[in-house]
CSV table of C-alpha atoms in Angstrom, one decimal:
chain,number,residue,atom,x,y,z
B,161,UNK,CA,-33.8,108.3,158.6
B,162,UNK,CA,-35.9,105.1,159.1
B,163,UNK,CA,-34.8,102.0,160.8
B,164,UNK,CA,-34.4,100.3,157.5
B,165,UNK,CA,-31.9,102.9,156.1
B,166,UNK,CA,-28.3,101.9,156.6
B,167,UNK,CA,-26.3,104.1,158.8
B,168,UNK,CA,-23.2,105.9,157.6
B,169,UNK,CA,-20.4,103.5,157.0
B,170,UNK,CA,-22.5,100.4,156.8
B,171,UNK,CA,-22.5,98.2,153.7
B,172,UNK,CA,-25.4,98.4,151.4
B,173,UNK,CA,-26.5,95.1,149.9
B,174,UNK,CA,-26.2,95.2,146.1
B,175,UNK,CA,-27.7,92.6,143.7
B,176,UNK,CA,-25.1,91.3,141.3
B,177,UNK,CA,-25.8,88.9,138.4
B,178,UNK,CA,-24.7,85.4,139.2
B,179,UNK,CA,-21.5,84.1,137.7
B,180,UNK,CA,-23.5,81.8,135.5
B,181,UNK,CA,-25.5,84.7,134.0
B,182,UNK,CA,-22.3,86.8,133.6
B,183,UNK,CA,-20.5,83.8,132.0
B,184,UNK,CA,-23.5,83.2,129.7
B,185,UNK,CA,-23.4,86.8,128.5
B,186,UNK,CA,-19.7,86.7,127.9
B,187,UNK,CA,-20.0,83.4,126.1
B,188,UNK,CA,-22.8,84.8,123.9
B,189,UNK,CA,-20.6,87.8,123.0
B,190,UNK,CA,-17.7,85.5,122.2
B,191,UNK,CA,-19.9,83.2,120.1
B,192,UNK,CA,-21.3,86.1,118.2
B,193,UNK,CA,-17.8,87.4,117.5
B,194,UNK,CA,-16.7,84.0,116.4
B,195,UNK,CA,-19.7,83.6,114.1
B,196,UNK,CA,-19.0,87.1,112.6
B,197,UNK,CA,-15.3,86.1,112.1
B,198,UNK,CA,-16.2,82.9,110.4
B,199,UNK,CA,-18.7,84.6,108.2
B,200,UNK,CA,-16.1,87.3,107.2
B,201,UNK,CA,-13.6,84.5,106.5
B,202,UNK,CA,-16.1,82.5,104.5
B,203,UNK,CA,-17.0,85.7,102.6
B,204,UNK,CA,-13.3,86.3,101.9
B,205,UNK,CA,-12.8,82.8,100.6
B,206,UNK,CA,-15.8,83.0,98.3
B,207,UNK,CA,-14.6,86.4,97.0
B,208,UNK,CA,-11.1,84.9,96.3
B,209,UNK,CA,-12.7,81.8,94.6
B,210,UNK,CA,-15.0,84.0,92.6
B,211,UNK,CA,-11.9,85.6,91.2
B,212,UNK,CA,-10.4,82.2,90.4
B,213,UNK,CA,-13.6,80.6,89.1
B,214,UNK,CA,-15.0,83.7,87.4
B,215,UNK,CA,-18.3,84.1,89.4
B,216,UNK,CA,-19.6,84.0,93.0
B,217,UNK,CA,-22.1,81.3,92.0
B,218,UNK,CA,-19.4,79.0,90.8
B,219,UNK,CA,-17.3,79.7,93.9
B,220,UNK,CA,-20.3,78.9,96.2
B,221,UNK,CA,-20.8,75.6,94.3
B,222,UNK,CA,-17.1,74.8,94.6
B,223,UNK,CA,-17.0,75.4,98.4
B,224,UNK,CA,-20.2,73.3,98.8
B,225,UNK,CA,-18.7,70.4,96.9
B,226,UNK,CA,-15.5,70.6,98.9
B,227,UNK,CA,-17.6,70.2,102.0
B,228,UNK,CA,-20.1,67.6,100.5
B,229,UNK,CA,-18.4,65.6,97.8
B,230,UNK,CA,-20.6,63.4,95.7
B,231,UNK,CA,-23.6,65.8,95.8
B,232,UNK,CA,-26.2,66.0,93.1
B,233,UNK,CA,-27.2,69.3,91.4
B,234,UNK,CA,-30.5,69.2,93.5
B,235,UNK,CA,-28.5,68.8,96.7
B,236,UNK,CA,-26.2,71.6,95.8
B,237,UNK,CA,-29.1,73.9,94.9
B,238,UNK,CA,-30.8,73.2,98.3
B,239,UNK,CA,-27.5,73.6,100.2
B,240,UNK,CA,-26.5,76.8,98.5
B,241,UNK,CA,-29.8,78.5,98.0
B,242,UNK,CA,-29.2,78.9,94.3
B,243,UNK,CA,-31.7,78.2,91.6
B,244,UNK,CA,-31.5,74.6,90.3
B,245,UNK,CA,-31.1,75.8,86.7
B,246,UNK,CA,-28.3,78.1,87.7
B,247,UNK,CA,-26.5,75.3,89.5
B,248,UNK,CA,-26.9,72.9,86.5
B,249,UNK,CA,-25.5,75.5,84.1
B,250,UNK,CA,-22.5,76.3,86.4
B,251,UNK,CA,-21.8,72.6,87.0
B,252,UNK,CA,-21.7,72.0,83.3
B,253,UNK,CA,-19.1,74.7,82.9
B,254,UNK,CA,-17.1,73.6,85.9
B,255,UNK,CA,-17.1,70.1,84.7
B,256,UNK,CA,-16.1,71.1,81.2
B,257,UNK,CA,-13.2,73.1,82.6
B,258,UNK,CA,-12.1,70.2,84.8
B,259,UNK,CA,-12.8,71.9,88.1
B,260,UNK,CA,-15.4,69.3,89.1
B,261,UNK,CA,-15.8,65.7,88.1
B,262,UNK,CA,-19.1,63.9,87.8
B,263,UNK,CA,-20.2,60.3,87.9
B,264,UNK,CA,-23.6,58.7,87.7
B,265,UNK,CA,-25.1,57.9,91.1
B,266,UNK,CA,-25.7,54.2,91.6
B,267,UNK,CA,-29.1,53.2,92.7
B,268,UNK,CA,-30.9,49.9,93.2
B,269,UNK,CA,-34.2,51.0,91.7
B,270,UNK,CA,-35.2,51.8,88.2
B,271,UNK,CA,-35.3,55.3,87.0
B,272,UNK,CA,-33.1,58.3,86.5
B,273,UNK,CA,-29.7,58.1,88.2
B,274,UNK,CA,-28.5,61.7,88.7
B,275,UNK,CA,-24.9,62.8,88.4
B,276,UNK,CA,-22.8,63.2,91.6
B,277,UNK,CA,-20.3,66.0,91.5
B,278,UNK,CA,-16.9,66.3,93.3
B,279,UNK,CA,-14.7,69.4,93.3
B,280,UNK,CA,-11.0,69.1,92.6
B,281,UNK,CA,-8.4,69.8,95.3
B,282,UNK,CA,-7.6,73.5,95.9
B,283,UNK,CA,-4.0,72.8,94.9
B,284,UNK,CA,-5.2,71.5,91.5
B,285,UNK,CA,-7.5,74.5,91.2
B,286,UNK,CA,-4.6,76.9,91.8
B,287,UNK,CA,-2.3,74.9,89.5
B,288,UNK,CA,-4.9,75.4,86.7
B,289,UNK,CA,-4.6,79.2,86.8
B,290,UNK,CA,-1.0,79.4,87.7
B,291,UNK,CA,0.4,79.8,84.2
B,292,UNK,CA,-2.0,82.6,83.4
B,293,UNK,CA,-1.1,84.5,86.6
B,294,UNK,CA,2.6,83.9,86.0
B,295,UNK,CA,2.4,85.2,82.4
B,296,UNK,CA,0.5,88.4,83.6
B,297,UNK,CA,3.0,89.1,86.3
B,298,UNK,CA,5.9,88.7,83.9
B,299,UNK,CA,4.3,91.0,81.4
B,300,UNK,CA,4.1,93.7,84.1
B,301,UNK,CA,7.7,92.9,85.3
B,302,UNK,CA,9.0,93.3,81.7
B,303,UNK,CA,6.9,96.3,80.8
B,304,UNK,CA,10.0,98.3,79.7
B,305,UNK,CA,10.9,95.6,77.2
B,306,UNK,CA,7.4,95.4,75.9
B,307,UNK,CA,7.3,99.2,75.4
B,308,UNK,CA,10.7,99.0,73.6
B,309,UNK,CA,12.1,101.7,76.0
B,310,UNK,CA,14.8,99.3,77.1
B,311,UNK,CA,16.3,97.4,74.2
B,312,UNK,CA,17.1,94.0,75.5
B,313,UNK,CA,15.8,90.5,75.8
B,314,UNK,CA,12.8,90.1,78.0
B,315,UNK,CA,13.4,87.8,80.9
B,316,UNK,CA,11.1,85.5,82.8
B,317,UNK,CA,11.9,86.5,86.4
B,318,UNK,CA,8.7,85.4,88.0
B,319,UNK,CA,8.2,81.7,88.7
B,320,UNK,CA,5.4,80.3,90.8
B,321,UNK,CA,5.3,76.8,92.2
B,322,UNK,CA,2.4,75.2,94.0
B,323,UNK,CA,3.5,72.5,96.5
B,324,UNK,CA,0.7,70.7,98.3
B,325,UNK,CA,3.0,68.9,100.8
B,326,UNK,CA,0.5,68.5,103.6
B,327,UNK,CA,-1.7,66.3,101.4
B,328,UNK,CA,-5.0,67.6,103.0
B,329,UNK,CA,-7.7,67.5,100.4
B,330,UNK,CA,-10.9,66.6,102.3
B,331,UNK,CA,-10.9,62.9,101.2
B,332,UNK,CA,-10.6,63.5,97.5
B,333,UNK,CA,-7.8,61.7,95.6
B,334,UNK,CA,-5.0,64.1,94.7
B,335,UNK,CA,-2.7,62.7,92.1
B,336,UNK,CA,-0.9,66.1,91.8
B,337,UNK,CA,0.6,66.5,95.3
B,338,UNK,CA,3.5,68.4,93.9
B,339,UNK,CA,2.3,70.6,91.1
B,340,UNK,CA,5.3,72.4,89.6
B,341,UNK,CA,4.4,75.2,87.2
B,342,UNK,CA,7.8,76.7,86.9
B,343,UNK,CA,8.6,78.1,83.5
């Protein structure tokens, strides 16, 4: 045994990462986990909206417009990574259906003033599909009457109401705070 070797029972010095380095590693893991959770949440929202709005493209445009109201088709294309022609086509459909509104952008100079688009509030979006969902649920609920296995009058047992009582709509005007779609 050399003079530099510790004798039995003596403490051996061990190099340990500093608290800052350990904290940074933990912080990095937490941030990565949070980023992954947000990404999964965003993916879930887009999937749900794709069901409501018919396509993922339209859902991505809707989400972008909720974050950035008053955007042009070029801004939306740049922000979503979608092709400009795809964005223009989807915006035309969304506008025709009433899911987005558009106004000409005011500019001081001469030239082409593009349209600015703004998405309707989520409560209005849900209210728009409410009757369809309610009718489909009632069809399933009254399946026996529709199949004529149970003679009797079909009832309308399912009634869905959308109530946007918190009034949060990301700055957009919401004239339908209490949308009642009860049949």
